[in-house]
């Protein structure tokens, strides 16, 4: 375990109008352009936001609101009958199958705009930034489990092949608004949003 602290010092107001746009891309050997496992996707997955495709059916949401989905037994009237649980399971969308699809290069987009102007005799300004990153990672590994066999020798019991694909979406935004009353007296409001999915 290690502890630490991070001090973020945001940039001040620009001296005048400022606009920047950046685009980046990246590739990873064994991942980029390879075929990785992909699951059911929605129209807004590229933003790291579910468009409603993964929403629980109404019956399942109501049944599990504030309580686990338990099977009723002879000692209690809590829970649901086997038939009720089966109906809840059948209400779920049947979208479990993975498929192999090409993994595209990583991409990053950024934009910053800012301006400084005078309101009466007081300098006022703002700086707004937006950022977007999409990264893919793929990991293949084999896990072998052993048991103690005859004579104390290790014998392989089970072997599993793992093929994992991870898509990471980062959305970031920052807005700074400020007033410079004098060289020693400034007022700043900074809002930062960072969403990693």
CSV table of C-alpha atoms in Angstrom, one decimal:
chain,number,residue,atom,x,y,z
A,1,UNK,CA,0.0,0.0,0.0
A,2,UNK,CA,1.2,3.5,-0.8
A,3,UNK,CA,-0.4,6.8,0.0
A,4,UNK,CA,0.1,10.2,-1.6
A,5,UNK,CA,-1.6,13.3,-2.6
A,6,UNK,CA,-2.0,15.1,-5.9
A,7,UNK,CA,-2.3,18.9,-6.2
A,8,UNK,CA,-4.0,20.1,-9.4
A,9,UNK,CA,-3.3,23.6,-10.4
A,10,UNK,CA,-5.6,24.6,-13.3
A,11,UNK,CA,-4.4,27.0,-15.9
A,12,UNK,CA,-5.4,30.7,-15.5
A,13,UNK,CA,-7.5,32.8,-17.9
A,14,UNK,CA,-6.1,33.3,-21.4
A,15,UNK,CA,-4.6,36.6,-22.4
A,16,UNK,CA,-7.0,36.8,-25.4
A,17,UNK,CA,-9.0,34.5,-27.6
A,18,UNK,CA,-7.6,31.0,-27.7
A,19,UNK,CA,-8.7,27.8,-29.5
A,20,UNK,CA,-6.9,24.5,-29.8
A,21,UNK,CA,-7.9,21.2,-31.3
A,22,UNK,CA,-6.0,17.9,-30.9
A,23,UNK,CA,-6.3,14.5,-32.4
A,24,UNK,CA,-4.2,11.4,-31.4
A,25,UNK,CA,-4.1,7.8,-32.2
A,26,UNK,CA,-2.3,4.7,-31.0
A,27,UNK,CA,-1.7,1.1,-31.7
A,28,UNK,CA,-0.9,-1.9,-29.5
A,29,UNK,CA,0.8,-5.0,-30.8
A,30,UNK,CA,-1.5,-8.0,-30.5
A,31,UNK,CA,-4.5,-5.8,-30.0
A,32,UNK,CA,-4.9,-3.3,-32.8
A,33,UNK,CA,-6.5,-4.8,-35.9
A,34,UNK,CA,-6.7,-8.2,-34.1
A,35,UNK,CA,-10.0,-9.9,-33.6
A,36,UNK,CA,-11.1,-9.6,-30.0
A,37,UNK,CA,-14.2,-10.7,-28.2
A,38,UNK,CA,-17.1,-8.2,-28.3
A,39,UNK,CA,-20.4,-8.5,-26.5
A,40,UNK,CA,-23.8,-7.0,-27.3
A,41,UNK,CA,-23.4,-3.3,-28.0
A,42,UNK,CA,-25.6,-0.3,-28.0
A,43,UNK,CA,-25.7,2.8,-30.2
A,44,UNK,CA,-24.1,5.1,-27.5
A,45,UNK,CA,-21.4,2.7,-26.3
A,46,UNK,CA,-18.7,4.7,-28.0
A,47,UNK,CA,-19.4,7.5,-25.5
A,48,UNK,CA,-19.3,5.1,-22.5
A,49,UNK,CA,-23.0,5.6,-21.8
A,50,UNK,CA,-25.7,3.0,-22.1
A,51,UNK,CA,-28.5,4.0,-24.4
A,52,UNK,CA,-31.0,1.8,-22.6
A,53,UNK,CA,-30.1,-1.5,-24.2
A,54,UNK,CA,-29.0,-2.9,-20.8
A,55,UNK,CA,-32.0,-1.7,-18.8
A,56,UNK,CA,-33.6,-4.3,-16.6
A,57,UNK,CA,-37.1,-5.3,-17.7
A,58,UNK,CA,-39.8,-3.6,-15.6
A,59,UNK,CA,-40.9,-6.8,-13.8
A,60,UNK,CA,-37.3,-7.7,-12.8
A,61,UNK,CA,-36.6,-4.1,-11.6
A,62,UNK,CA,-39.7,-4.1,-9.5
A,63,UNK,CA,-39.1,-7.5,-8.1
A,64,UNK,CA,-35.5,-6.8,-7.1
A,65,UNK,CA,-36.1,-3.2,-5.8
A,66,UNK,CA,-34.7,-3.3,-2.3
A,67,UNK,CA,-34.5,-7.0,-2.0
A,68,UNK,CA,-32.7,-10.0,-3.4
A,69,UNK,CA,-34.4,-12.4,-5.8
A,70,UNK,CA,-34.8,-15.3,-3.4
A,71,UNK,CA,-36.6,-18.6,-3.9
A,72,UNK,CA,-39.5,-19.1,-1.4
A,73,UNK,CA,-39.1,-22.0,0.9
A,74,UNK,CA,-41.3,-23.9,3.4
A,75,UNK,CA,-40.0,-21.9,6.4
A,76,UNK,CA,-41.0,-18.4,5.1
A,77,UNK,CA,-43.3,-16.6,2.7
A,78,UNK,CA,-40.5,-14.3,1.6
A,79,UNK,CA,-39.2,-14.7,-1.9
A,80,UNK,CA,-40.7,-16.0,-5.1
A,81,UNK,CA,-41.9,-19.4,-6.3
A,82,UNK,CA,-39.8,-21.3,-8.8
A,83,UNK,CA,-42.4,-20.4,-11.5
A,84,UNK,CA,-42.2,-16.7,-10.7
A,85,UNK,CA,-38.3,-16.8,-10.8
A,86,UNK,CA,-38.5,-18.6,-14.1
A,87,UNK,CA,-40.8,-15.9,-15.5
A,88,UNK,CA,-38.4,-13.2,-14.3
A,89,UNK,CA,-35.5,-15.0,-16.0
A,90,UNK,CA,-37.4,-15.3,-19.3
A,91,UNK,CA,-38.2,-11.5,-19.2
A,92,UNK,CA,-34.4,-10.8,-19.5
A,93,UNK,CA,-33.2,-10.1,-23.0
A,94,UNK,CA,-31.5,-13.1,-24.5
A,95,UNK,CA,-28.3,-11.2,-25.6
A,96,UNK,CA,-25.4,-13.1,-24.0
A,97,UNK,CA,-23.4,-14.3,-27.0
A,98,UNK,CA,-19.9,-12.8,-27.7
A,99,UNK,CA,-18.5,-12.5,-31.2
A,100,UNK,CA,-15.1,-11.8,-32.6
A,101,UNK,CA,-14.7,-8.4,-34.2
A,102,UNK,CA,-11.8,-6.3,-35.3
A,103,UNK,CA,-10.3,-4.0,-32.6
A,104,UNK,CA,-9.6,-0.5,-34.1
A,105,UNK,CA,-6.7,1.8,-33.1
A,106,UNK,CA,-7.0,3.9,-30.0
A,107,UNK,CA,-8.2,7.4,-30.6
A,108,UNK,CA,-8.1,10.7,-28.7
A,109,UNK,CA,-9.8,14.0,-29.3
A,110,UNK,CA,-9.5,17.3,-27.5
A,111,UNK,CA,-10.7,20.8,-27.8
A,112,UNK,CA,-10.1,24.0,-25.8
A,113,UNK,CA,-11.5,27.4,-26.2
A,114,UNK,CA,-11.0,30.5,-24.1
A,115,UNK,CA,-11.3,34.2,-24.2
A,116,UNK,CA,-10.5,37.2,-22.0
A,117,UNK,CA,-12.4,40.5,-22.3
A,118,UNK,CA,-13.3,43.5,-20.2
A,119,UNK,CA,-16.6,44.0,-18.4
A,120,UNK,CA,-16.5,47.7,-17.6
A,121,UNK,CA,-12.9,48.0,-16.3
A,122,UNK,CA,-12.7,44.6,-14.9
A,123,UNK,CA,-11.0,41.8,-16.8
A,124,UNK,CA,-13.3,38.7,-17.1
A,125,UNK,CA,-12.5,35.4,-18.9
A,126,UNK,CA,-13.2,31.8,-19.4
A,127,UNK,CA,-11.5,28.6,-20.5
A,128,UNK,CA,-13.5,25.4,-21.5
A,129,UNK,CA,-11.9,22.1,-22.4
A,130,UNK,CA,-13.4,18.8,-23.6
A,131,UNK,CA,-11.5,15.5,-24.1
A,132,UNK,CA,-12.4,12.0,-25.4
A,133,UNK,CA,-10.3,8.9,-25.4
A,134,UNK,CA,-11.1,5.3,-26.5
A,135,UNK,CA,-8.6,2.6,-25.8
A,136,UNK,CA,-8.6,-1.1,-26.4
A,137,UNK,CA,-6.7,-3.8,-24.6
A,138,UNK,CA,-6.6,-7.5,-25.2
A,139,UNK,CA,-5.1,-10.2,-22.9
A,140,UNK,CA,-4.8,-13.9,-23.6
A,141,UNK,CA,-3.6,-16.3,-20.9
A,142,UNK,CA,-3.9,-19.9,-19.7
A,143,UNK,CA,-4.5,-20.9,-16.1
A,144,UNK,CA,-3.7,-24.4,-15.1
A,145,UNK,CA,-4.8,-25.8,-11.7
A,146,UNK,CA,-3.0,-28.7,-10.0
A,147,UNK,CA,-3.9,-31.3,-7.4
A,148,UNK,CA,-1.7,-33.3,-5.2
A,149,UNK,CA,-1.6,-36.8,-6.8
A,150,UNK,CA,-0.2,-40.1,-5.8
A,151,UNK,CA,3.1,-40.0,-4.1
A,152,UNK,CA,2.7,-36.3,-3.5
A,153,UNK,CA,3.3,-35.3,-7.1
A,154,UNK,CA,1.4,-32.4,-8.6
A,155,UNK,CA,-0.9,-33.4,-11.4
A,156,UNK,CA,-2.8,-31.0,-13.7
A,157,UNK,CA,-6.5,-31.0,-12.8
A,158,UNK,CA,-8.0,-28.3,-15.0
A,159,UNK,CA,-6.7,-25.9,-17.6
A,160,UNK,CA,-8.6,-22.8,-18.8
A,161,UNK,CA,-7.8,-20.5,-21.7
A,162,UNK,CA,-8.8,-16.8,-21.1
A,163,UNK,CA,-9.3,-14.3,-23.9
A,164,UNK,CA,-10.2,-10.9,-22.5
A,165,UNK,CA,-11.0,-7.7,-24.3
A,166,UNK,CA,-11.4,-4.3,-22.5
A,167,UNK,CA,-12.7,-1.1,-24.1
A,168,UNK,CA,-12.0,2.0,-22.0
A,169,UNK,CA,-13.8,5.3,-22.8
A,170,UNK,CA,-12.7,8.5,-21.0
A,171,UNK,CA,-14.8,11.7,-21.3
A,172,UNK,CA,-13.5,14.8,-19.6
A,173,UNK,CA,-14.5,18.4,-19.4
A,174,UNK,CA,-13.4,21.4,-17.5
A,175,UNK,CA,-14.7,25.0,-17.3
A,176,UNK,CA,-13.0,27.9,-15.6
A,177,UNK,CA,-14.6,31.3,-15.3
A,178,UNK,CA,-12.8,34.1,-13.5
A,179,UNK,CA,-12.6,37.8,-12.7
A,180,UNK,CA,-9.4,39.7,-12.0
A,181,UNK,CA,-10.3,42.6,-9.7
A,182,UNK,CA,-6.6,43.5,-9.4
A,183,UNK,CA,-3.2,41.8,-9.6
A,184,UNK,CA,-3.6,40.4,-6.1
A,185,UNK,CA,-7.3,39.8,-6.0
A,186,UNK,CA,-8.8,37.2,-8.4
A,187,UNK,CA,-11.9,35.1,-8.3
A,188,UNK,CA,-12.0,31.7,-10.1
A,189,UNK,CA,-14.7,29.1,-10.4
A,190,UNK,CA,-13.4,25.7,-11.8
A,191,UNK,CA,-15.7,22.8,-12.6
A,192,UNK,CA,-14.1,19.4,-13.6
A,193,UNK,CA,-15.9,16.3,-14.9
A,194,UNK,CA,-14.1,13.1,-15.5
A,195,UNK,CA,-15.9,9.9,-16.5
A,196,UNK,CA,-14.1,6.7,-17.2
A,197,UNK,CA,-16.1,3.7,-18.4
